[in-house]
Coordinates of C-alpha atoms in Angstrom, one line a residue:
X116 CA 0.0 0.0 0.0
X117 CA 3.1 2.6 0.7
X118 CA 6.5 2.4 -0.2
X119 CA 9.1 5.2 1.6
X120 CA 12.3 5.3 -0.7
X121 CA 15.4 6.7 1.2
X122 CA 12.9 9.0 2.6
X123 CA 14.8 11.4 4.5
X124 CA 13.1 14.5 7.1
X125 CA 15.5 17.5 8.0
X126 CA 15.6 20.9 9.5
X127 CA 18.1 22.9 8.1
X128 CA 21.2 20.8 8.5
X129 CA 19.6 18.2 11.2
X130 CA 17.7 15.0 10.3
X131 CA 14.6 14.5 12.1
X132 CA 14.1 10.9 10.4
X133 CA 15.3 8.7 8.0
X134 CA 16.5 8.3 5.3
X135 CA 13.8 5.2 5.9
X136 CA 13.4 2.7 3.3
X137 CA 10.1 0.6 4.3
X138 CA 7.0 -1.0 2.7
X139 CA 3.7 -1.7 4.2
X140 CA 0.6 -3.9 3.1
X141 CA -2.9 -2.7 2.8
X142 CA -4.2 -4.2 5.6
X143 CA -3.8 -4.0 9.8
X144 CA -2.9 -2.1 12.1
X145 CA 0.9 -0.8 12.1
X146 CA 1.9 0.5 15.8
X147 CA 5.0 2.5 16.3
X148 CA 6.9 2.3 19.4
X149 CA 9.8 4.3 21.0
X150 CA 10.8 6.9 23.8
X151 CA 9.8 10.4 23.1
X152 CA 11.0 12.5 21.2
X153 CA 11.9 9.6 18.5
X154 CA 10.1 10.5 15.3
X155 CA 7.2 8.6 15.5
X156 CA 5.1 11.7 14.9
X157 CA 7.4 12.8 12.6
X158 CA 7.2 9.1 10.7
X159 CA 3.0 9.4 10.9
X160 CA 3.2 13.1 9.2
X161 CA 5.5 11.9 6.5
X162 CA 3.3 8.8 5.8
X163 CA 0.6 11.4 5.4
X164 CA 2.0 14.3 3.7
X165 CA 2.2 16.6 6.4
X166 CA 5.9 16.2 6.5
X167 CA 7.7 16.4 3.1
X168 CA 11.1 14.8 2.7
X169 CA 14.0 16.7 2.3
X170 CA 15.4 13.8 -0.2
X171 CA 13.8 10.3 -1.0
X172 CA 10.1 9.6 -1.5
X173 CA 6.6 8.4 0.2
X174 CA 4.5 6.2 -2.6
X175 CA 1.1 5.0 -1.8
X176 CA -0.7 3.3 -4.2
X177 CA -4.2 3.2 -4.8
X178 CA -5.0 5.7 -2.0
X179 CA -5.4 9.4 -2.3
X180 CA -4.4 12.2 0.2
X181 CA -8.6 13.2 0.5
X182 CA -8.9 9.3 1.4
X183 CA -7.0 9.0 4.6
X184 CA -7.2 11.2 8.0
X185 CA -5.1 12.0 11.0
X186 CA -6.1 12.3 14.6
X187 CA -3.5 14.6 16.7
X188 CA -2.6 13.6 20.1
X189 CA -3.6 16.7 20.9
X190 CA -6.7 17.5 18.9
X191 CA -7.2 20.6 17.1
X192 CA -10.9 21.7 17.4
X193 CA -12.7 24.6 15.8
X194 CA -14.4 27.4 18.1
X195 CA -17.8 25.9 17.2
X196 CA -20.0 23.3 18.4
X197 CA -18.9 19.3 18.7
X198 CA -21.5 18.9 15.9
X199 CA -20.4 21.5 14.1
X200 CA -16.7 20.0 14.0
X201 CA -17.9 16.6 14.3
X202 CA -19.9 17.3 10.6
X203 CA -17.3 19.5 8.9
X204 CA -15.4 17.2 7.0
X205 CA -18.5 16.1 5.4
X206 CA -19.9 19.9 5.2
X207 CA -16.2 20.4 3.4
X208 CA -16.6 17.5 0.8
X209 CA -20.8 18.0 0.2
X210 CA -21.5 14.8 1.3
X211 CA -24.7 14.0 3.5
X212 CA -25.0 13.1 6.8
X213 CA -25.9 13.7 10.2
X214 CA -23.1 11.8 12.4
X215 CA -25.8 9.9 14.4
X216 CA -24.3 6.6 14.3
X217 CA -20.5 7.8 14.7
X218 CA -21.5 9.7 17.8
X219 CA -23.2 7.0 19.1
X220 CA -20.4 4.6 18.9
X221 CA -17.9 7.2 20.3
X222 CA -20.4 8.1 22.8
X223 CA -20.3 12.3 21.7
X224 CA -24.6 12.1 21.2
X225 CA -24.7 14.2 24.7
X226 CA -22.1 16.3 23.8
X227 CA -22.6 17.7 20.3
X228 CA -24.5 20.9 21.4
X229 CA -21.8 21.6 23.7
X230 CA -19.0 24.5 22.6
X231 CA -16.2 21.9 21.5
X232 CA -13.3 24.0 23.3
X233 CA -15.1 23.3 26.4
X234 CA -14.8 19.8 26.3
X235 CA -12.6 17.5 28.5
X236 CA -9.2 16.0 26.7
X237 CA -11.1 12.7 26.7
X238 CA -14.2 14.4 25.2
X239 CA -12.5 16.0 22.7
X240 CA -9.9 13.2 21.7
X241 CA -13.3 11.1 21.1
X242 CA -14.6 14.1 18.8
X243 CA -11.4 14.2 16.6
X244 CA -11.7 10.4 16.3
X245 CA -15.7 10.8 15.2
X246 CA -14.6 13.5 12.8
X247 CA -12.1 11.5 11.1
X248 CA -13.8 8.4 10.7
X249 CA -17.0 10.1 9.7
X250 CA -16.3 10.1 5.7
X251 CA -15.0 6.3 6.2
X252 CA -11.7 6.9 5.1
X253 CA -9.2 4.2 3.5
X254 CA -6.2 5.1 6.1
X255 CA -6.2 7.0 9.4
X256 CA -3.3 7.5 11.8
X257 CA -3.6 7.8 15.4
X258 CA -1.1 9.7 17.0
X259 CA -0.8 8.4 20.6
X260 CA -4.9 8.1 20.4
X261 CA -5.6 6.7 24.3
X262 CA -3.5 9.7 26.0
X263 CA -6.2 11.7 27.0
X264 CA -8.8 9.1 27.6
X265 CA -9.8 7.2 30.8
X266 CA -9.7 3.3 30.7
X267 CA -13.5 2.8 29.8
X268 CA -13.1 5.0 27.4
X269 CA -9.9 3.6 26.1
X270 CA -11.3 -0.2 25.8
X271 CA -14.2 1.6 24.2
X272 CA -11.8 3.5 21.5
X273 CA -9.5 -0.2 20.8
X274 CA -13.0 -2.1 20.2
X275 CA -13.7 0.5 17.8
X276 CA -10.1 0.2 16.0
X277 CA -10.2 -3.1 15.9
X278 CA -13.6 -3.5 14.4
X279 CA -12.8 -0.8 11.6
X280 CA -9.2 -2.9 11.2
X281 CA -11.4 -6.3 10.8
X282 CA -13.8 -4.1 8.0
X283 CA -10.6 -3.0 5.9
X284 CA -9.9 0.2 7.4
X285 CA -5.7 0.7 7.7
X286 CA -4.4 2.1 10.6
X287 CA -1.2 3.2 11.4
X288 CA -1.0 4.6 15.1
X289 CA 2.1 5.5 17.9
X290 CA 1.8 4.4 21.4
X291 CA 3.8 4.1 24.9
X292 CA 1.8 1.5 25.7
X293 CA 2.9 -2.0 25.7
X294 CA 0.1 -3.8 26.5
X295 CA -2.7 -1.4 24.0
X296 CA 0.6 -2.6 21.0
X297 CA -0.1 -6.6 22.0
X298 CA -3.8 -6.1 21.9
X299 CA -4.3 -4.4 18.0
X300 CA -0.7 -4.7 16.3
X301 CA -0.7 -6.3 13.4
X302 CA 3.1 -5.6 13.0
X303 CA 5.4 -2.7 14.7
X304 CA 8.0 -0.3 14.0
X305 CA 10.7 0.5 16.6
X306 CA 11.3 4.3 16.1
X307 CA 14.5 5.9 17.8
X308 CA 17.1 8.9 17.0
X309 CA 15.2 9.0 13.8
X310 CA 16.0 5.8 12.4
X311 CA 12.7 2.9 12.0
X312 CA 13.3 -1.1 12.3
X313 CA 10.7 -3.5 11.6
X314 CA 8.3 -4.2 10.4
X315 CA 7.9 -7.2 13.3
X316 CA 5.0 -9.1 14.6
X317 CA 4.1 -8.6 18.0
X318 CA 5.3 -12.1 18.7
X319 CA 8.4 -11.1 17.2
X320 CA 9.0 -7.5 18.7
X321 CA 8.0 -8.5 22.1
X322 CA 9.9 -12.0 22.8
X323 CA 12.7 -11.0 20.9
X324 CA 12.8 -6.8 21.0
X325 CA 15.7 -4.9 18.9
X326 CA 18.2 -4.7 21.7
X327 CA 17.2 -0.7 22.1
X328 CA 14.0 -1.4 22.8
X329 CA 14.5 -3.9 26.0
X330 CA 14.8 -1.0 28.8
X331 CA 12.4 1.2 27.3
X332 CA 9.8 -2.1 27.5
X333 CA 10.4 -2.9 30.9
X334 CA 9.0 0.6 31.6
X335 CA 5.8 0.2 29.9
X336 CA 2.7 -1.3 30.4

């Protein structure tokens, strides 16, 4: 599904990431792992355009930039109602739709009439998670989704992904957390100083981890 070719991220005369060479299927869930500060963001943006490389390339095939959507770890919401923000990338692409079903699932049907700034981190996490699923995208990434939320509301969000994962949808999504990676990786990347390994399967990463990524592991849960 994408192919990154040498892809290399810089400012000025530093590299952020890369040069990464790496392909990755059309289906799953792809979790990146590593301390902060790595590049995972960095790797997620590139994947979806919002970094350019400095050198190299990101090729996707069979997906365009309108068909795929990114959720911020800290969401960006407008000054407007939930509703209002939950509806707008349909409002921006004149499709119908009223969100009903994608608020219920996300449990945001309370909350739509509320002013969107106004709502908790959890709240508004679940909002920029409705928005992006609401035009049923081919690819989303999830930057460190569950960071915000509270445990219900985190086993609620991982039923979710992993239903949309079963129904085709391609994920790609950075986490700390060891346990949330065994429960909905399909493979994982090990992201640090800029430079990506893998892809591995859980089974792989976790019984057998890249020898950077065995004291950063037994700090996580």
């Amino acid at each position: 599904m994408v192919r990154l070719e040498k892809a290399l991220v810089a400012r000025g005369d530093a590299a952020m990431l890369g040069p990464v060479t790496l392909e990755l299927g059309p289906k799953g869930v792809t979790v990146l792992m590593g301390p902060n500060g790595a590049g995972k963001t960095t790797l997620l943006k590139l994947l979806h355009g919002l970094e350019r490389p400095r050198s190299g390339a990101v090729v996707w095939d069979g997906v365009a930039p309108d068909e795929q959507a990114f959720v911020f770890q800290r969401p960006v919401l407008l000054r407007r109602s939930a509703r209002e923000n939950l509806l707008l990338p349909l409002k921006l692409r004149g499709l119908p739709g009223d969100g009903a079903e994608i608020a219920l699932e996300l449990e945001l049907t309370d909350l739509l009439d509320q002013h969107a700034p106004r709502l908790s981190g959890g709240e508004a996490q679940r909002l920029a998670l409705g928005r992006a699923l609401i035009t049923d995208p081919k690819v989303i990434f999830l930057d460190e989704p569950a960071a915000n939320l509270d445990a219900p509301t985190v086993r609620a969000m991982e039923t979710l992904v992993a239903q949309r994962a079963a129904e085709g949808l391609r994920l790609f999504m950075s986490t700390h957390s060891a346990s949330q990676a065994k429960r909905l990786a399909s493979d994982i990347l090990w992201v640090e100083n800029g430079s990506v390994r893998g892809p591995f399967t859980p089974e792989d990463f976790f019984n057998s981890p890249p020898e950077a990524a065995q004291a950063f592991l037994e700090t996580q849960t």
